[in-house]
Amino acid sequence: MSNAPAPSSPSAPLKLFNSLTRQLEEFQPVHPGEARVYSCGPTVYNYPHIGNMRAYVFADILGRTLSFKGYKLTHVINITDVGHLTDDADEGEDKMEKMARAEARSIWDIAQHYTQAYWEDIKALNIRQPARWTIATEYVPQMIAFAEKIADKHCYELDSGLYFDVSTVADYGRLARAQTEDGEGRIEAVEGKRNAADFAIWRKTPPGEKRQMEWDSPWGKGAPGWHLECSVMSGEVLGFPFDIHTGGIDHREIHHPNEIAQNQAFCCAGGLDLPANSGARVWMHNNFLVERSGKMSKSSGEFLRLQLLMDKGYHPLAYRMMCLQAHYRSELEFSWEGLGAALTRLKRMYKVVAVQMWKQFEETGQPVDPTNAYLPIPVDKWNAADKTGVLKDFSDALSDDLNTPKCLPLIEEVLGDKMIDNALRWHLLATMDQVLGLDLLRRNRTDLRIRPKSVEITEAEIEATLEARKAARAEKDFARSDTLRDELAAKGVEVMDGDPLGWEWKLA
Ligand code: AMP
Ligand code: ZN
């Protein structure tokens, strides 16, 4: 193992907040020049809500930053299609079984449907594909092998399953900063557990029952525990120890401490004073997106999923922008006003790009093809290419534990700086947008225009009305022109005289 420095870059070294030590730490890859990252994926029993998607926007920014800084990234996200109970701490039913019953469909159907829906949200939010999606049910033999390896020393069998004895590893719960006995009474429901925090790594199918998903094992027919899945998939694909493990802050309390305990047992390693003993050197957690009215709950009728935002006329990238405006470790409160403001900010950026490109076209007579003509500037060329020094500031902001709120004004600075030569402007934006993924040079402002579901009028009808209005104005019939504008307004369309875009949906 080597503590290789980050690939040469003129900016500050990358520092990330490690939940294990509760400190900012300079990133030191396990394998020189590489970064191996595992993110806890969704349990695919329902649509993801936008809070869940915040976790993947965060993981995406982390991955893009590592690539930007020159590391060869291997990112893995899992799909949990078995084993996650309704209570993270070993109680309740399997979420997938429960949903399958409620919808009278097979679990495999449910898993396929909601995995697809999740992948659509990933795409809509411009989240890069990881190197691997690992599907839990495809790793069951490896899970059994892992459990067999640790069973003798660290587990005991009860009627309901194979349990992990948390007293057999050093420092159990350090990640959560758990006061060992405190607050864990709620986990004691399983009779015979040695410690309140012990958890099932294999859940046996009760006698006389048949589960839709079950496998043979040395402990009888049953299914793996959710914590076991992530230990196995991360270790299998990335190798222990790997660099960074991510998840939402709720995972810091139970899921990740349990993964860490299993990893310690599997690697035969001691306590957590050596962070590598936990399986990953760095554990990172995004804070929650919160919504006060309860619409984030998947059990509420109209819960906050990305499709709902689109139905109301908000482009998914407005939500990405909203996430980037907050630091990932801060709680982010959702509001429609906040989302509207994020959309407006993004539209402004797109508009300045369009205006500047139009000017360039007028000056040169050459159509501007920003995507292909203006590539990101490689790290080793920053000093020579970037006279403004903005890339160093941008990279420093990312080095400061992925401070995206500090990055956004730098983009605006580049957009607004009249002294920068246009070609350099596009190269700078291409470089920064590699990380932020706002598609600044790839899309037009019209792409952000999504028809709200409640609006009946079609875009063709709007264009026709605008033509009629233009004719009325040419004839100086301003009364008719105003009437047509009011008619459009009543149908949710705002006419913006003087704006090259011409019209916008009025969002509620
Ligand atoms: P789940 O499908 O419940 O396993 O959750 C998928 C991911 O979303 C996990 O990393 C969770 O920690 C994360 N998560 C859940 N709720 C929120 C929220 N409100 N805000 C941000 N992340 C969340
Ligand atoms: Zn996990």
mmCIF file of N, CA and C in Angstrom, residues 13-104:
data_model
loop_
_atom_site.group_PDB
_atom_site.id
_atom_site.type_symbol
_atom_site.label_atom_id
_atom_site.label_comp_id
_atom_site.label_asym_id
_atom_site.label_seq_id
_atom_site.Cartn_x
_atom_site.Cartn_y
_atom_site.Cartn_z
ATOM 1 N N PRO A 13 -4.298 20.250 -2.224
ATOM 2 C CA PRO A 13 -4.627 18.815 -2.244
ATOM 3 C C PRO A 13 -6.072 18.567 -1.814
ATOM 4 N N LEU A 14 -6.624 17.505 -2.359
ATOM 5 C CA LEU A 14 -8.029 17.185 -2.092
ATOM 6 C C LEU A 14 -8.221 16.744 -0.641
ATOM 7 N N LYS A 15 -9.102 17.462 0.055
ATOM 8 C CA LYS A 15 -9.421 17.071 1.432
ATOM 9 C C LYS A 15 -10.892 16.684 1.514
ATOM 10 N N LEU A 16 -11.153 15.571 2.167
ATOM 11 C CA LEU A 16 -12.520 15.066 2.287
ATOM 12 C C LEU A 16 -12.819 14.801 3.756
ATOM 13 N N PHE A 17 -14.079 14.980 4.133
ATOM 14 C CA PHE A 17 -14.468 14.755 5.520
ATOM 15 C C PHE A 17 -14.729 13.274 5.727
ATOM 16 N N ASN A 18 -13.944 12.673 6.612
ATOM 17 C CA ASN A 18 -14.091 11.250 6.901
ATOM 18 C C ASN A 18 -14.973 11.085 8.143
ATOM 19 N N SER A 19 -16.138 10.489 7.970
ATOM 20 C CA SER A 19 -17.053 10.340 9.111
ATOM 21 C C SER A 19 -16.456 9.466 10.208
ATOM 22 N N LEU A 20 -15.512 8.616 9.809
ATOM 23 C CA LEU A 20 -14.921 7.709 10.783
ATOM 24 C C LEU A 20 -14.094 8.482 11.812
ATOM 25 N N THR A 21 -13.355 9.481 11.343
ATOM 26 C CA THR A 21 -12.521 10.264 12.252
ATOM 27 C C THR A 21 -13.168 11.613 12.570
ATOM 28 N N ARG A 22 -14.251 11.921 11.887
ATOM 29 C CA ARG A 22 -14.920 13.227 12.002
ATOM 30 C C ARG A 22 -13.951 14.363 11.714
ATOM 31 N N GLN A 23 -13.084 14.140 10.725
ATOM 32 C CA GLN A 23 -12.102 15.165 10.368
ATOM 33 C C GLN A 23 -11.937 15.271 8.864
ATOM 34 N N LEU A 24 -11.470 16.447 8.447
ATOM 35 C CA LEU A 24 -11.069 16.605 7.053
ATOM 36 C C LEU A 24 -9.724 15.911 6.898
ATOM 37 N N GLU A 25 -9.604 15.082 5.874
ATOM 38 C CA GLU A 25 -8.347 14.371 5.658
ATOM 39 C C GLU A 25 -7.908 14.504 4.213
ATOM 40 N N GLU A 26 -6.616 14.611 4.027
ATOM 41 C CA GLU A 26 -6.114 14.658 2.655
ATOM 42 C C GLU A 26 -6.322 13.287 2.020
ATOM 43 N N PHE A 27 -6.835 13.279 0.809
ATOM 44 C CA PHE A 27 -7.099 12.003 0.145
ATOM 45 C C PHE A 27 -5.789 11.308 -0.227
ATOM 46 N N GLN A 28 -5.630 10.101 0.275
ATOM 47 C CA GLN A 28 -4.439 9.295 0.004
ATOM 48 C C GLN A 28 -4.916 7.978 -0.590
ATOM 49 N N PRO A 29 -4.774 7.793 -1.892
ATOM 50 C CA PRO A 29 -5.330 6.571 -2.490
ATOM 51 C C PRO A 29 -4.588 5.315 -2.043
ATOM 52 N N VAL A 30 -5.333 4.238 -1.954
ATOM 53 C CA VAL A 30 -4.725 2.960 -1.598
ATOM 54 C C VAL A 30 -3.798 2.505 -2.733
ATOM 55 N N HIS A 31 -4.278 2.683 -3.968
ATOM 56 C CA HIS A 31 -3.475 2.311 -5.138
ATOM 57 C C HIS A 31 -3.076 3.606 -5.835
ATOM 58 N N PRO A 32 -1.788 3.821 -6.047
ATOM 59 C CA PRO A 32 -1.339 5.102 -6.604
ATOM 60 C C PRO A 32 -2.095 5.482 -7.879
ATOM 61 N N GLY A 33 -2.579 6.730 -7.881
ATOM 62 C CA GLY A 33 -3.237 7.239 -9.092
ATOM 63 C C GLY A 33 -4.658 6.754 -9.296
ATOM 64 N N GLU A 34 -5.134 5.899 -8.393
ATOM 65 C CA GLU A 34 -6.494 5.355 -8.572
ATOM 66 C C GLU A 34 -7.418 5.800 -7.459
ATOM 67 N N ALA A 35 -8.701 5.776 -7.720
ATOM 68 C CA ALA A 35 -9.681 6.012 -6.658
ATOM 69 C C ALA A 35 -10.786 4.966 -6.816
ATOM 70 N N ARG A 36 -11.017 4.203 -5.767
ATOM 71 C CA ARG A 36 -12.057 3.168 -5.808
ATOM 72 C C ARG A 36 -13.150 3.541 -4.814
ATOM 73 N N VAL A 37 -14.346 3.679 -5.337
ATOM 74 C CA VAL A 37 -15.442 4.230 -4.534
ATOM 75 C C VAL A 37 -16.658 3.313 -4.607
ATOM 76 N N TYR A 38 -17.261 3.074 -3.452
ATOM 77 C CA TYR A 38 -18.499 2.284 -3.405
ATOM 78 C C TYR A 38 -19.602 3.140 -2.795
ATOM 79 N N SER A 39 -20.752 3.194 -3.470
ATOM 80 C CA SER A 39 -21.888 3.948 -2.927
ATOM 81 C C SER A 39 -23.048 2.997 -2.669
ATOM 82 N N CYS A 40 -23.626 3.092 -1.476
ATOM 83 C CA CYS A 40 -24.803 2.281 -1.179
ATOM 84 C C CYS A 40 -25.920 2.699 -2.119
ATOM 85 N N GLY A 41 -26.436 1.734 -2.835
ATOM 86 C CA GLY A 41 -27.478 2.038 -3.818
ATOM 87 C C GLY A 41 -28.864 1.924 -3.222
ATOM 88 N N PRO A 42 -29.857 2.102 -4.066
ATOM 89 C CA PRO A 42 -31.235 2.130 -3.565
ATOM 90 C C PRO A 42 -31.795 0.727 -3.335
ATOM 91 N N THR A 43 -32.777 0.649 -2.469
ATOM 92 C CA THR A 43 -33.579 -0.558 -2.358
ATOM 93 C C THR A 43 -34.740 -0.365 -3.318
ATOM 94 N N VAL A 44 -34.826 -1.260 -4.302
ATOM 95 C CA VAL A 44 -35.716 -0.976 -5.434
ATOM 96 C C VAL A 44 -37.122 -1.547 -5.226
ATOM 97 N N TYR A 45 -37.748 -1.113 -4.150
ATOM 98 C CA TYR A 45 -39.124 -1.558 -3.870
ATOM 99 C C TYR A 45 -40.117 -0.477 -4.224
ATOM 100 N N ASN A 46 -39.617 0.699 -4.619
ATOM 101 C CA ASN A 46 -40.479 1.829 -4.924
ATOM 102 C C ASN A 46 -39.651 2.831 -5.725
ATOM 103 N N TYR A 47 -40.315 3.898 -6.188
ATOM 104 C CA TYR A 47 -39.551 4.945 -6.873
ATOM 105 C C TYR A 47 -38.636 5.628 -5.868
ATOM 106 N N PRO A 48 -37.460 6.074 -6.316
ATOM 107 C CA PRO A 48 -36.641 6.863 -5.391
ATOM 108 C C PRO A 48 -37.282 8.231 -5.201
ATOM 109 N N HIS A 49 -37.188 8.793 -4.000
ATOM 110 C CA HIS A 49 -37.622 10.188 -3.854
ATOM 111 C C HIS A 49 -36.414 11.085 -4.111
ATOM 112 N N ILE A 50 -36.671 12.381 -4.204
ATOM 113 C CA ILE A 50 -35.560 13.255 -4.599
ATOM 114 C C ILE A 50 -34.500 13.335 -3.504
ATOM 115 N N GLY A 51 -34.869 13.015 -2.268
ATOM 116 C CA GLY A 51 -33.868 12.939 -1.199
ATOM 117 C C GLY A 51 -32.879 11.826 -1.499
ATOM 118 N N ASN A 52 -33.390 10.666 -1.882
ATOM 119 C CA ASN A 52 -32.493 9.563 -2.274
ATOM 120 C C ASN A 52 -31.557 10.033 -3.384
ATOM 121 N N MET A 53 -32.122 10.767 -4.344
ATOM 122 C CA MET A 53 -31.304 11.158 -5.488
ATOM 123 C C MET A 53 -30.216 12.153 -5.093
ATOM 124 N N ARG A 54 -30.439 12.877 -3.980
ATOM 125 C CA ARG A 54 -29.376 13.777 -3.499
ATOM 126 C C ARG A 54 -28.115 12.950 -3.187
ATOM 127 N N ALA A 55 -28.333 11.745 -2.643
ATOM 128 C CA ALA A 55 -27.192 10.888 -2.298
ATOM 129 C C ALA A 55 -26.364 10.553 -3.548
ATOM 130 N N TYR A 56 -27.047 10.427 -4.691
ATOM 131 C CA TYR A 56 -26.310 10.038 -5.909
ATOM 132 C C TYR A 56 -25.746 11.244 -6.643
ATOM 133 N N VAL A 57 -26.373 12.409 -6.474
ATOM 134 C CA VAL A 57 -25.759 13.631 -7.009
ATOM 135 C C VAL A 57 -24.441 13.862 -6.258
ATOM 136 N N PHE A 58 -24.493 13.671 -4.954
ATOM 137 C CA PHE A 58 -23.273 13.822 -4.139
ATOM 138 C C PHE A 58 -22.193 12.825 -4.588
ATOM 139 N N ALA A 59 -22.565 11.545 -4.722
ATOM 140 C CA ALA A 59 -21.576 10.533 -5.125
ATOM 141 C C ALA A 59 -21.025 10.857 -6.516
ATOM 142 N N ASP A 60 -21.880 11.413 -7.361
ATOM 143 C CA ASP A 60 -21.463 11.784 -8.716
ATOM 144 C C ASP A 60 -20.437 12.912 -8.667
ATOM 145 N N ILE A 61 -20.696 13.910 -7.840
ATOM 146 C CA ILE A 61 -19.751 15.033 -7.720
ATOM 147 C C ILE A 61 -18.418 14.528 -7.163
ATOM 148 N N LEU A 62 -18.494 13.627 -6.204
ATOM 149 C CA LEU A 62 -17.265 13.041 -5.660
ATOM 150 C C LEU A 62 -16.489 12.334 -6.781
ATOM 151 N N GLY A 63 -17.199 11.489 -7.539
ATOM 152 C CA GLY A 63 -16.543 10.740 -8.617
ATOM 153 C C GLY A 63 -15.968 11.671 -9.680
ATOM 154 N N ARG A 64 -16.746 12.662 -10.078
ATOM 155 C CA ARG A 64 -16.281 13.593 -11.110
ATOM 156 C C ARG A 64 -15.073 14.393 -10.605
ATOM 157 N N THR A 65 -15.096 14.737 -9.305
ATOM 158 C CA THR A 65 -13.959 15.481 -8.749
ATOM 159 C C THR A 65 -12.702 14.621 -8.783
ATOM 160 N N LEU A 66 -12.842 13.358 -8.413
ATOM 161 C CA LEU A 66 -11.676 12.472 -8.428
ATOM 162 C C LEU A 66 -11.122 12.336 -9.853
ATOM 163 N N SER A 67 -12.031 12.225 -10.830
ATOM 164 C CA SER A 67 -11.571 12.156 -12.223
ATOM 165 C C SER A 67 -10.893 13.460 -12.612
ATOM 166 N N PHE A 68 -11.516 14.571 -12.251
ATOM 167 C CA PHE A 68 -10.985 15.910 -12.554
ATOM 168 C C PHE A 68 -9.581 16.083 -11.986
ATOM 169 N N LYS A 69 -9.378 15.507 -10.799
ATOM 170 C CA LYS A 69 -8.070 15.653 -10.151
ATOM 171 C C LYS A 69 -7.056 14.660 -10.709
ATOM 172 N N GLY A 70 -7.489 13.862 -11.660
ATOM 173 C CA GLY A 70 -6.536 13.004 -12.353
ATOM 174 C C GLY A 70 -6.491 11.565 -11.868
ATOM 175 N N TYR A 71 -7.372 11.168 -10.959
ATOM 176 C CA TYR A 71 -7.361 9.771 -10.514
ATOM 177 C C TYR A 71 -8.144 8.910 -11.496
ATOM 178 N N LYS A 72 -7.708 7.684 -11.641
ATOM 179 C CA LYS A 72 -8.469 6.719 -12.434
ATOM 180 C C LYS A 72 -9.558 6.180 -11.515
ATOM 181 N N LEU A 73 -10.787 6.511 -11.849
ATOM 182 C CA LEU A 73 -11.898 6.211 -10.938
ATOM 183 C C LEU A 73 -12.550 4.865 -11.250
ATOM 184 N N THR A 74 -12.783 4.064 -10.210
ATOM 185 C CA THR A 74 -13.674 2.913 -10.345
ATOM 186 C C THR A 74 -14.795 3.112 -9.331
ATOM 187 N N HIS A 75 -15.959 3.386 -9.838
ATOM 188 C CA HIS A 75 -17.098 3.656 -8.952
ATOM 189 C C HIS A 75 -18.102 2.512 -9.073
ATOM 190 N N VAL A 76 -18.573 2.034 -7.937
ATOM 191 C CA VAL A 76 -19.560 0.954 -7.919
ATOM 192 C C VAL A 76 -20.779 1.427 -7.130
ATOM 193 N N ILE A 77 -21.946 1.202 -7.700
ATOM 194 C CA ILE A 77 -23.193 1.448 -6.948
ATOM 195 C C ILE A 77 -23.973 0.140 -6.980
ATOM 196 N N ASN A 78 -24.522 -0.230 -5.843
ATOM 197 C CA ASN A 78 -25.268 -1.490 -5.832
ATOM 198 C C ASN A 78 -26.764 -1.236 -5.987
ATOM 199 N N ILE A 79 -27.450 -2.304 -6.322
ATOM 200 C CA ILE A 79 -28.915 -2.281 -6.347
ATOM 201 C C ILE A 79 -29.352 -3.321 -5.319
ATOM 202 N N THR A 80 -30.054 -2.875 -4.291
ATOM 203 C CA THR A 80 -30.523 -3.813 -3.271
ATOM 204 C C THR A 80 -31.886 -4.345 -3.689
ATOM 205 N N ASP A 81 -31.906 -5.610 -4.110
ATOM 206 C CA ASP A 81 -33.192 -6.190 -4.516
ATOM 207 C C ASP A 81 -33.589 -7.345 -3.593
ATOM 208 N N VAL A 82 -32.922 -7.435 -2.464
ATOM 209 C CA VAL A 82 -33.321 -8.421 -1.455
ATOM 210 C C VAL A 82 -32.711 -7.994 -0.119
ATOM 211 N N GLY A 83 -33.419 -8.317 0.969
ATOM 212 C CA GLY A 83 -32.766 -8.266 2.278
ATOM 213 C C GLY A 83 -32.940 -7.019 3.114
ATOM 214 N N HIS A 84 -33.466 -5.916 2.527
ATOM 215 C CA HIS A 84 -33.580 -4.679 3.320
ATOM 216 C C HIS A 84 -34.937 -4.698 4.028
ATOM 217 N N LEU A 85 -34.888 -4.720 5.354
ATOM 218 C CA LEU A 85 -36.149 -4.801 6.103
ATOM 219 C C LEU A 85 -36.745 -3.409 6.308
ATOM 220 N N THR A 86 -38.007 -3.392 6.687
ATOM 221 C CA THR A 86 -38.677 -2.094 6.840
ATOM 222 C C THR A 86 -38.028 -1.271 7.952
ATOM 223 N N ASP A 87 -37.359 -1.933 8.896
ATOM 224 C CA ASP A 87 -36.571 -1.206 9.883
ATOM 225 C C ASP A 87 -35.111 -1.587 9.655
ATOM 226 N N ASP A 88 -34.240 -0.559 9.544
ATOM 227 C CA ASP A 88 -32.828 -0.837 9.241
ATOM 228 C C ASP A 88 -32.189 -1.775 10.252
ATOM 229 N N ALA A 89 -32.756 -1.821 11.476
ATOM 230 C CA ALA A 89 -32.108 -2.565 12.552
ATOM 231 C C ALA A 89 -32.767 -3.920 12.762
ATOM 232 N N ASP A 90 -32.965 -4.619 11.648
ATOM 233 C CA ASP A 90 -33.342 -6.031 11.786
ATOM 234 C C ASP A 90 -34.765 -6.343 12.162
ATOM 235 N N GLU A 91 -35.633 -5.410 12.019
ATOM 236 C CA GLU A 91 -37.014 -5.727 12.358
ATOM 237 C C GLU A 91 -37.894 -5.508 11.160
ATOM 238 N N GLY A 92 -39.102 -6.077 11.253
ATOM 239 C CA GLY A 92 -40.088 -5.847 10.214
ATOM 240 C C GLY A 92 -39.918 -6.812 9.059
ATOM 241 N N GLU A 93 -40.582 -6.444 7.960
ATOM 242 C CA GLU A 93 -40.600 -7.333 6.800
ATOM 243 C C GLU A 93 -39.573 -6.885 5.782
ATOM 244 N N ASP A 94 -39.283 -7.769 4.842
ATOM 245 C CA ASP A 94 -38.450 -7.385 3.718
ATOM 246 C C ASP A 94 -39.249 -6.394 2.865
ATOM 247 N N LYS A 95 -38.631 -5.222 2.577
ATOM 248 C CA LYS A 95 -39.348 -4.171 1.835
ATOM 249 C C LYS A 95 -39.831 -4.678 0.478
ATOM 250 N N MET A 96 -39.014 -5.503 -0.169
ATOM 251 C CA MET A 96 -39.378 -5.997 -1.502
ATOM 252 C C MET A 96 -40.564 -6.950 -1.422
ATOM 253 N N GLU A 97 -40.516 -7.870 -0.430
ATOM 254 C CA GLU A 97 -41.632 -8.829 -0.275
ATOM 255 C C GLU A 97 -42.929 -8.081 -0.003
ATOM 256 N N LYS A 98 -42.824 -7.052 0.841
ATOM 257 C CA LYS A 98 -44.010 -6.306 1.242
ATOM 258 C C LYS A 98 -44.651 -5.615 0.031
ATOM 259 N N MET A 99 -43.813 -4.974 -0.779
ATOM 260 C CA MET A 99 -44.331 -4.275 -1.949
ATOM 261 C C MET A 99 -44.904 -5.259 -2.966
ATOM 262 N N ALA A 100 -44.213 -6.405 -3.131
ATOM 263 C CA ALA A 100 -44.686 -7.397 -4.098
ATOM 264 C C ALA A 100 -46.093 -7.866 -3.704
ATOM 265 N N ARG A 101 -46.283 -8.049 -2.407
ATOM 266 C CA ARG A 101 -47.612 -8.471 -1.949
ATOM 267 C C ARG A 101 -48.634 -7.370 -2.217
ATOM 268 N N ALA A 102 -48.254 -6.126 -1.866
ATOM 269 C CA ALA A 102 -49.195 -5.012 -2.024
ATOM 270 C C ALA A 102 -49.576 -4.821 -3.491
ATOM 271 N N GLU A 103 -48.634 -5.029 -4.389
ATOM 272 C CA GLU A 103 -48.918 -4.796 -5.812
ATOM 273 C C GLU A 103 -49.291 -6.093 -6.543
ATOM 274 N N ALA A 104 -49.339 -7.194 -5.795
ATOM 275 C CA ALA A 104 -49.643 -8.512 -6.365
ATOM 276 C C ALA A 104 -48.772 -8.800 -7.594
#
